[in-house]
Amino acid sequence: MLSRVADSIYWLNRYVERAENIARFINANVNLILDSPTGVAQQWEPLVLTTGDLPVFQNRYGEATAENVIQFLTFDRDNANSIISCLRSARENARSIREIISSEMWEQVNTFYFMVQDAAEGQATFEPQHFFKEVKLASHLFAGVMDATMTHNEGWHFGQMGRFLERADKTARILDVKYFLLLPSVKDVGTTLDELQWMGLLRSASAYEMYRKCQHRITPTGVAEFLILDREFPRSIRFCLMQAERSLHQITGSSPGTWSNPAERSLGRLRSELDYLSIEEIVQMGLHECLNDLQQQIYGVGNNIFETFFALKPIS
């Protein structure tokens, strides 16, 4: 497979997944504000921090109001991480490989992009909860169409790898923001507001019902363990890394537990660390520090994938 094609499939899936995750963050925050006790200050700045774009937002918008943050993260074409920019990039990647992907995949990503563009042009009638629900459903539909209509060959595995690495990164980011920044003060720990925010976090990952099936109480350590270490929940960091590593080995043909390039080595080491890590060890080293390290390592895996498969190398 040409590296250009593999790169486009990889980023097509990363961008669609990123758009979905941004919709999840915003919609969860909207629902949290509706559920919070009267008088609790609305907190929108942590959402911008989640995407890593806080300095850019502050320079262009100033105050982190609901209107400013939703505009910046949803419809701002100059923000590379906004929903509309992610889908524009996804659509361009899909356009460049139309002969490789199925026609149904192209139609879905095209429909997805124009749905968001129409919402951007008709903001006078914009309904956040309905719109963000549609974004999540459109992303799920794209993933389902890809699984059902594209041959599960190298290209499909590159797409899977991109999707799961993006999902692992965003799960780590939203969990870090909640634990480290979102709660107003220490005195609120254990209160109704604290529980509502942890519930909002679970809902942003579509994890609330699945968490309740295995845990009776909502506790910070319980939520962290579920979203970091659970082997079976499809949005936990550990599950995502397991699936990404599986696809990577299918691409290279090497046996699980071995490595033949830096991408396999870095991803396998990160996944194996989570295999033998307990929530008690995570709490002891500091949840923020652990999540920050996970984000850095996931970023490193992405760089290694680029260098191994996509980078243009000089001919010797």
Short mmCIF file of C-alpha atoms in Angstrom, two decimals:
data_model
loop_
_atom_site.label_atom_id
_atom_site.label_comp_id
_atom_site.label_asym_id
_atom_site.label_seq_id
_atom_site.Cartn_x
_atom_site.Cartn_y
_atom_site.Cartn_z
CA MET A 1 0.00 0.00 0.00
CA LEU A 2 1.26 3.50 -0.84
CA SER A 3 2.24 5.52 2.24
CA ARG A 4 0.12 8.41 0.91
CA VAL A 5 -2.98 6.20 0.90
CA ALA A 6 -2.26 4.77 4.35
CA ASP A 7 -1.70 8.28 5.72
CA SER A 8 -5.04 9.52 4.32
CA ILE A 9 -7.04 6.58 5.73
CA TYR A 10 -5.32 6.99 9.10
CA TRP A 11 -6.10 10.72 9.33
CA LEU A 12 -9.58 10.37 7.85
CA ASN A 13 -10.49 8.24 10.86
CA ARG A 14 -8.62 10.39 13.38
CA TYR A 15 -10.42 13.53 12.22
CA VAL A 16 -13.88 11.93 12.31
CA GLU A 17 -13.16 10.57 15.80
CA ARG A 18 -11.86 13.97 16.93
CA ALA A 19 -15.03 15.72 15.73
CA GLU A 20 -17.15 13.22 17.66
CA ASN A 21 -15.14 13.68 20.85
CA ILE A 22 -15.40 17.46 20.71
CA ALA A 23 -19.18 17.10 20.33
CA ARG A 24 -19.17 14.81 23.37
CA PHE A 25 -17.26 17.31 25.53
CA ILE A 26 -19.53 20.21 24.67
CA ASN A 27 -22.79 18.28 24.98
CA ALA A 28 -21.75 16.83 28.35
CA ASN A 29 -20.97 20.34 29.61
CA VAL A 30 -24.32 21.66 28.40
CA ASN A 31 -26.13 18.85 30.23
CA LEU A 32 -23.99 19.35 33.35
CA ILE A 33 -24.94 23.04 33.53
CA LEU A 34 -28.63 22.15 33.20
CA ASP A 35 -28.30 19.62 36.05
CA SER A 36 -26.12 21.74 38.36
CA PRO A 37 -27.58 23.55 41.39
CA THR A 38 -28.60 27.16 40.86
CA GLY A 39 -25.79 29.61 41.44
CA VAL A 40 -22.96 27.29 40.38
CA ALA A 41 -20.65 29.08 37.98
CA GLN A 42 -20.61 27.77 34.43
CA GLN A 43 -17.21 26.42 33.44
CA TRP A 44 -16.33 26.51 29.75
CA GLU A 45 -12.60 27.20 29.75
CA PRO A 46 -11.65 23.56 30.63
CA LEU A 47 -13.23 22.41 27.35
CA VAL A 48 -10.83 24.58 25.34
CA LEU A 49 -7.97 23.33 27.50
CA THR A 50 -8.96 19.75 26.63
CA THR A 51 -8.16 20.35 22.96
CA GLY A 52 -4.89 22.14 23.78
CA ASP A 53 -6.03 25.41 22.16
CA LEU A 54 -6.47 27.69 25.20
CA PRO A 55 -3.79 30.29 24.24
CA VAL A 56 -5.24 30.62 20.72
CA PHE A 57 -8.77 30.96 22.10
CA GLN A 58 -7.77 33.63 24.63
CA ASN A 59 -6.01 35.71 21.98
CA ARG A 60 -9.01 35.64 19.64
CA TYR A 61 -12.06 35.46 21.90
CA GLY A 62 -10.98 36.58 25.36
CA GLU A 63 -13.64 35.51 27.85
CA ALA A 64 -14.65 31.84 27.90
CA THR A 65 -18.42 32.22 27.65
CA ALA A 66 -20.74 29.48 26.43
CA GLU A 67 -21.31 31.28 23.12
CA ASN A 68 -17.58 31.89 22.50
CA VAL A 69 -16.47 28.38 23.36
CA ILE A 70 -19.19 26.67 21.31
CA GLN A 71 -18.39 28.89 18.33
CA PHE A 72 -14.64 28.26 18.66
CA LEU A 73 -14.89 24.48 19.08
CA THR A 74 -17.73 23.90 16.62
CA PHE A 75 -17.85 26.38 13.73
CA ASP A 76 -14.55 28.32 13.72
CA ARG A 77 -12.86 27.44 10.42
CA ASP A 78 -9.58 29.03 11.59
CA ASN A 79 -9.40 26.62 14.54
CA ALA A 80 -7.83 23.42 13.21
CA ASN A 81 -9.48 21.40 16.01
CA SER A 82 -13.05 22.67 15.58
CA ILE A 83 -15.70 20.20 14.45
CA ILE A 84 -16.13 21.83 11.05
CA SER A 85 -12.34 22.00 10.46
CA CYS A 86 -11.90 18.34 11.44
CA LEU A 87 -14.62 17.28 9.03
CA ARG A 88 -13.21 19.47 6.27
CA SER A 89 -9.86 17.72 6.72
CA ALA A 90 -11.54 14.30 6.90
CA ARG A 91 -13.41 15.04 3.67
CA GLU A 92 -10.23 16.14 1.88
CA ASN A 93 -8.45 12.97 2.97
CA ALA A 94 -11.40 10.89 1.78
CA ARG A 95 -11.45 12.76 -1.56
CA SER A 96 -7.79 11.94 -2.18
CA ILE A 97 -8.42 8.17 -1.81
CA ARG A 98 -11.89 7.78 -3.33
CA GLU A 99 -10.61 4.89 -5.46
CA ILE A 100 -9.54 3.04 -2.28
CA ILE A 101 -12.47 3.56 0.11
CA SER A 102 -16.04 2.46 -0.60
CA SER A 103 -18.54 4.84 -2.19
CA GLU A 104 -20.70 4.53 0.94
CA MET A 105 -17.81 5.84 3.06
CA TRP A 106 -17.35 8.83 0.77
CA GLU A 107 -21.09 9.57 0.79
CA GLN A 108 -21.24 9.41 4.59
CA VAL A 109 -18.27 11.69 5.25
CA ASN A 110 -19.61 14.09 2.61
CA THR A 111 -23.08 14.11 4.18
CA PHE A 112 -21.53 14.54 7.63
CA TYR A 113 -19.53 17.59 6.51
CA PHE A 114 -22.49 19.32 4.82
CA MET A 115 -24.70 18.68 7.87
CA VAL A 116 -22.24 20.64 10.01
CA GLN A 117 -21.80 23.32 7.34
CA ASP A 118 -25.56 23.83 7.13
CA ALA A 119 -25.70 24.20 10.92
CA ALA A 120 -22.90 26.79 10.77
CA GLU A 121 -24.83 28.82 8.20
CA GLY A 122 -28.11 28.60 10.14
CA GLN A 123 -26.87 29.39 13.63
CA ALA A 124 -29.98 31.46 14.40
CA THR A 125 -31.90 28.19 14.78
CA PHE A 126 -28.98 26.25 16.30
CA GLU A 127 -30.05 23.79 19.03
CA PRO A 128 -26.87 22.51 20.77
CA GLN A 129 -28.18 19.28 22.29
CA HIS A 130 -29.85 18.10 19.08
CA PHE A 131 -26.88 19.11 16.91
CA PHE A 132 -24.19 17.40 19.03
CA LYS A 133 -26.28 14.25 19.23
CA GLU A 134 -26.44 14.23 15.42
CA VAL A 135 -22.65 14.66 15.20
CA LYS A 136 -22.09 11.63 17.45
CA LEU A 137 -24.56 9.53 15.47
CA ALA A 138 -22.99 10.56 12.14
CA SER A 139 -19.57 9.52 13.44
CA HIS A 140 -20.93 6.15 14.58
CA LEU A 141 -22.56 5.71 11.19
CA PHE A 142 -19.25 6.39 9.41
CA ALA A 143 -17.46 3.81 11.57
CA GLY A 144 -20.20 1.27 10.91
CA VAL A 145 -20.23 1.94 7.17
CA MET A 146 -16.45 1.55 7.03
CA ASP A 147 -16.55 -1.75 8.92
CA ALA A 148 -19.35 -3.10 6.72
CA THR A 149 -18.22 -1.93 3.27
CA MET A 150 -14.40 -1.81 3.28
CA THR A 151 -12.19 -4.86 2.98
CA HIS A 152 -10.46 -5.50 6.31
CA ASN A 153 -6.99 -5.24 4.81
CA GLU A 154 -4.02 -2.99 5.58
CA GLY A 155 -5.99 0.16 4.78
CA TRP A 156 -8.80 -0.74 7.16
CA HIS A 157 -6.26 -1.45 9.93
CA PHE A 158 -4.61 1.94 9.42
CA GLY A 159 -8.04 3.51 9.89
CA GLN A 160 -8.68 1.49 13.04
CA MET A 161 -5.30 2.48 14.44
CA GLY A 162 -6.00 6.16 13.85
CA ARG A 163 -9.47 5.97 15.39
CA PHE A 164 -8.37 4.20 18.57
CA LEU A 165 -5.27 6.33 19.18
CA GLU A 166 -7.37 9.48 18.85
CA ARG A 167 -9.99 8.06 21.22
CA ALA A 168 -7.39 7.05 23.82
CA ASP A 169 -5.86 10.54 23.72
CA LYS A 170 -9.21 12.30 24.16
CA THR A 171 -10.30 10.00 27.01
CA ALA A 172 -7.07 10.84 28.85
CA ARG A 173 -7.55 14.56 28.22
CA ILE A 174 -11.14 14.83 29.44
CA LEU A 175 -10.41 12.74 32.54
CA ASP A 176 -7.36 14.90 33.33
CA VAL A 177 -9.32 18.14 32.93
CA LYS A 178 -12.09 16.94 35.26
CA TYR A 179 -9.73 15.75 37.97
CA PHE A 180 -7.22 18.60 37.83
CA LEU A 181 -9.19 21.70 36.84
CA LEU A 182 -12.94 21.39 36.65
CA LEU A 183 -13.94 21.17 40.34
CA PRO A 184 -14.22 24.72 41.78
CA SER A 185 -12.57 23.98 45.15
CA VAL A 186 -11.48 21.20 47.49
CA LYS A 187 -14.54 21.72 49.70
CA ASP A 188 -16.76 20.53 46.85
CA VAL A 189 -15.17 17.06 46.77
CA GLY A 190 -17.78 14.45 47.67
CA THR A 191 -20.71 16.85 47.28
CA THR A 192 -23.67 16.59 44.91
CA LEU A 193 -21.86 18.91 42.49
CA ASP A 194 -18.81 16.62 42.49
CA GLU A 195 -20.96 13.57 41.76
CA LEU A 196 -22.82 15.39 38.98
CA GLN A 197 -19.52 16.27 37.34
CA TRP A 198 -18.24 12.70 37.47
CA MET A 199 -21.57 11.57 36.00
CA GLY A 200 -21.15 14.17 33.25
CA LEU A 201 -17.68 12.83 32.54
CA LEU A 202 -19.00 9.27 32.23
CA ARG A 203 -21.77 10.43 29.91
CA SER A 204 -19.28 12.31 27.73
CA ALA A 205 -17.65 8.92 27.10
CA SER A 206 -21.01 7.10 26.79
CA ALA A 207 -19.82 5.16 29.82
CA TYR A 208 -22.46 5.90 32.48
CA GLU A 209 -24.66 2.83 31.97
CA MET A 210 -21.72 0.45 31.52
CA TYR A 211 -20.01 1.86 34.62
CA ARG A 212 -23.17 1.36 36.68
CA LYS A 213 -23.32 -2.29 35.64
CA CYS A 214 -19.99 -2.99 37.36
CA GLN A 215 -19.88 -0.28 40.08
CA HIS A 216 -22.63 0.66 42.55
CA ARG A 217 -21.19 4.03 43.58
CA ILE A 218 -19.68 6.83 41.56
CA THR A 219 -16.22 7.53 43.01
CA PRO A 220 -13.23 9.31 41.44
CA THR A 221 -11.03 6.19 41.69
CA GLY A 222 -13.80 3.97 40.32
CA VAL A 223 -14.36 6.24 37.31
CA ALA A 224 -10.62 6.60 36.69
CA GLU A 225 -10.09 2.83 36.86
CA PHE A 226 -12.97 2.19 34.46
CA LEU A 227 -11.87 4.77 31.87
CA ILE A 228 -8.15 3.96 32.07
CA LEU A 229 -7.81 0.24 32.80
CA ASP A 230 -10.99 -1.56 31.76
CA ARG A 231 -10.22 -4.26 29.18
CA GLU A 232 -13.69 -4.47 27.63
CA PHE A 233 -15.22 -0.97 27.50
CA PRO A 234 -14.57 0.41 23.98
CA ARG A 235 -13.68 3.94 25.08
CA SER A 236 -11.26 3.05 27.89
CA ILE A 237 -7.62 3.91 27.25
CA ARG A 238 -6.44 0.33 27.73
CA PHE A 239 -9.02 -1.10 25.31
CA CYS A 240 -8.14 1.52 22.68
CA LEU A 241 -4.42 0.77 22.92
CA MET A 242 -5.07 -2.98 22.71
CA GLN A 243 -7.08 -2.52 19.51
CA ALA A 244 -4.54 -0.11 18.00
CA GLU A 245 -1.71 -2.55 18.73
CA ARG A 246 -3.68 -5.43 17.21
CA SER A 247 -4.15 -3.48 13.98
CA LEU A 248 -0.49 -2.46 13.96
CA HIS A 249 0.62 -6.11 14.14
CA GLN A 250 -1.81 -7.01 11.35
CA ILE A 251 -0.17 -4.34 9.19
CA THR A 252 3.42 -5.37 9.87
CA GLY A 253 2.81 -9.13 10.11
CA SER A 254 4.90 -9.43 13.28
CA SER A 255 3.78 -11.62 16.17
CA PRO A 256 2.09 -10.11 19.25
CA GLY A 257 4.61 -9.52 22.00
CA THR A 258 7.40 -8.75 19.52
CA TRP A 259 8.42 -5.57 17.69
CA SER A 260 10.17 -4.81 14.42
CA ASN A 261 9.98 -1.00 14.32
CA PRO A 262 9.76 1.98 16.72
CA ALA A 263 5.96 2.23 16.38
CA GLU A 264 5.44 -1.34 17.56
CA ARG A 265 7.96 -0.91 20.35
CA SER A 266 6.45 2.31 21.78
CA LEU A 267 2.83 1.15 21.47
CA GLY A 268 3.58 -2.31 22.87
CA ARG A 269 5.48 -0.86 25.82
CA LEU A 270 2.65 1.56 26.63
CA ARG A 271 0.00 -1.14 26.38
CA SER A 272 2.00 -3.55 28.55
CA GLU A 273 2.49 -0.88 31.21
CA LEU A 274 -1.29 -0.54 31.52
CA ASP A 275 -1.64 -4.35 31.67
CA TYR A 276 0.31 -4.43 34.94
CA LEU A 277 -0.77 -1.10 36.44
CA SER A 278 -3.32 -0.87 39.26
CA ILE A 279 -5.52 2.08 40.19
CA GLU A 280 -3.77 2.23 43.58
CA GLU A 281 -0.42 2.78 41.82
CA ILE A 282 -1.98 5.44 39.59
CA VAL A 283 -3.37 7.31 42.61
CA GLN A 284 -0.04 7.00 44.41
CA MET A 285 1.93 8.51 41.54
CA GLY A 286 -0.81 11.13 40.98
CA LEU A 287 -3.70 10.84 38.53
CA HIS A 288 -2.79 14.07 36.76
CA GLU A 289 0.84 13.03 36.40
CA CYS A 290 -0.17 9.57 35.13
CA LEU A 291 -2.62 10.99 32.57
CA ASN A 292 -0.12 13.59 31.40
CA ASP A 293 2.44 10.83 30.90
CA LEU A 294 -0.11 8.76 28.97
CA GLN A 295 -0.85 11.70 26.66
CA GLN A 296 2.86 12.23 26.02
CA GLN A 297 3.38 8.55 25.24
CA ILE A 298 0.34 8.41 22.91
CA TYR A 299 1.74 11.48 21.14
CA GLY A 300 5.07 9.65 20.85
CA VAL A 301 3.35 6.60 19.37
CA GLY A 302 1.73 8.84 16.76
CA ASN A 303 5.12 10.31 15.84
CA ASN A 304 6.63 6.84 15.53
CA ILE A 305 3.77 5.72 13.28
CA PHE A 306 4.40 8.75 11.07
CA GLU A 307 8.16 8.08 10.87
CA THR A 308 7.67 4.36 10.24
CA PHE A 309 4.90 4.43 7.62
CA PHE A 310 4.22 7.92 6.27
CA ALA A 311 7.40 10.01 6.26
CA LEU A 312 9.20 10.50 2.97
CA LYS A 313 12.72 9.13 3.25
CA PRO A 314 15.64 10.08 1.00
CA ILE A 315 16.75 7.43 -1.48
CA SER A 316 20.25 6.24 -0.64
#
